Amino acid sequence: MSDFTVALSTAPAAPAWGENTRLSFSETGATIHLSEDAAPERIVQQAARKLDDLSLRAVALTGEWSKSLQWAFALSYTRARNPGSIIWADNEDADDLAREYSALLFTRKLVNDSPEDLSPETLSMRAASWLKELGGDNVSYTITSGEALNEAGWIGIYNVGRGSERPPAMLELDYNPTGNADAPVDAVLVGKGITFDSGGYSIKSSEGMLTMKCDMGGAATVTGSLGLAISQNLQKRVKLILCCAENLISGHAYKLGDVLTYKNGTTVEVVNTDAEGRLVLADGLMAATETGAPLIIDAATLTGAASVAVGPDYHAVFSMDAQAREKMLSCASAEYERFWPLPLEPFHKDRCPSPFADTANSRPMKGGGAGGASNAAGFLARFVNPQGKGWIHLDLAAAYNGSATSEMPVGASGIGIKSVARMLHEF
């Protein structure tokens, strides 16, 4: 049986297929009809979604395809369950696309898996095992979990995760291709790994909780990014820190009104247990800062406010370092991934005041109030160097689709892995 072929054409479809149709069929496959008055990536993505609905086992891209259009097809064609395989167009981009697609599939599967199958420790082990497989002896790691987190002073991860019977965990992984144990660390990636988020005592609605297996999308994204960079023969030393926990309710769970004292002396009043992501990331950012790395990128499905601001198509970018922010945006543009800057100033550190601590973890109102995404970034800014030099915070509004759209399948998107990988190479 021959492969189902998909070709591109700038010619319109035959009139029998309907006026302005973008997809027509033949005995051997389909043709996507591009148009001068519409973005080609969007046309390809919409056609890929229609083809994906046919549950094809495999498609072969034939004819003249640019790398960006092949990637656009892959993003939209690859459904969450039993995805069909793709045979890339026969050009010089096939090997690069295969590496990128492998990282995309790993990232998406990690997010899409059932929360019952992905405990905090399991998330840490799966990330570490995959990167070890790619990086071999250049990769080493440790996992700290349960009471050992509290003893080590990682009180954010510990407190958010102590309500669950499955212990919280912190993965610290070192990719060091230099062969020198004393080599400086070039970059650190930090990921929010909340494997399920009930909201804690600030409990979510059933509808709001349904997709909360995706709340470890930040951890998956930075893991996928590092894995992609390793497969691209990255020659820089990079550390990965995943902050993993289940945010559940029990007699052991952390509570509203608790005050947490972090390693750097910052005290935090908990006014919303559903603002847990920033509490775990604070630990990861302190660990990252201790390395002295000139670049720190954290990624998290952190706030609904970011989604309100930029919608489901963009990731929000925050940084007090203009040069780092612009470089991140430039990398995203080069990879055809949508990133958009939102405000972050030093005064945002003080936008969640508390009479009982240095700061609260949010504002005691729905969504954290106006500017909630910037206020969350301001909270995180307390845990990096005071000027925020070299630090970039990504609020991943485009990480997950609760339902399929005309351009993207339901579930994890994997958007961002290519941009962060490029950033590791170029910063």
Short mmCIF file of C-alpha atoms in Angstrom, two decimals, residues 154 157 170 188-191 241-243 279-290 296 383:
data_model
loop_
_atom_site.label_atom_id
_atom_site.label_comp_id
_atom_site.label_asym_id
_atom_site.label_seq_id
_atom_site.Cartn_x
_atom_site.Cartn_y
_atom_site.Cartn_z
CA TRP A 154 13.33 23.96 49.29
CA ILE A 157 8.11 22.76 46.46
CA MET A 170 13.07 18.52 42.56
CA VAL A 188 19.86 27.18 33.52
CA LEU A 189 16.35 26.12 32.56
CA VAL A 190 13.71 26.03 35.29
CA GLY A 191 10.31 24.40 34.81
CA ILE A 241 15.77 22.27 37.34
CA LEU A 242 12.25 20.87 37.52
CA CYS A 243 10.04 21.86 40.46
CA LEU A 279 5.92 29.18 45.06
CA VAL A 280 7.69 26.17 43.54
CA LEU A 281 9.50 28.22 40.89
CA ALA A 282 10.99 30.43 43.60
CA ASP A 283 13.04 27.45 44.79
CA GLY A 284 14.16 26.64 41.27
CA LEU A 285 15.16 30.22 40.54
CA MET A 286 17.24 30.46 43.71
CA ALA A 287 19.02 27.23 42.77
CA ALA A 288 19.57 28.56 39.26
CA THR A 289 20.94 31.87 40.53
CA GLU A 290 23.43 30.05 42.76
CA ILE A 296 18.20 31.74 33.31
CA PHE A 383 14.35 35.14 43.73
#
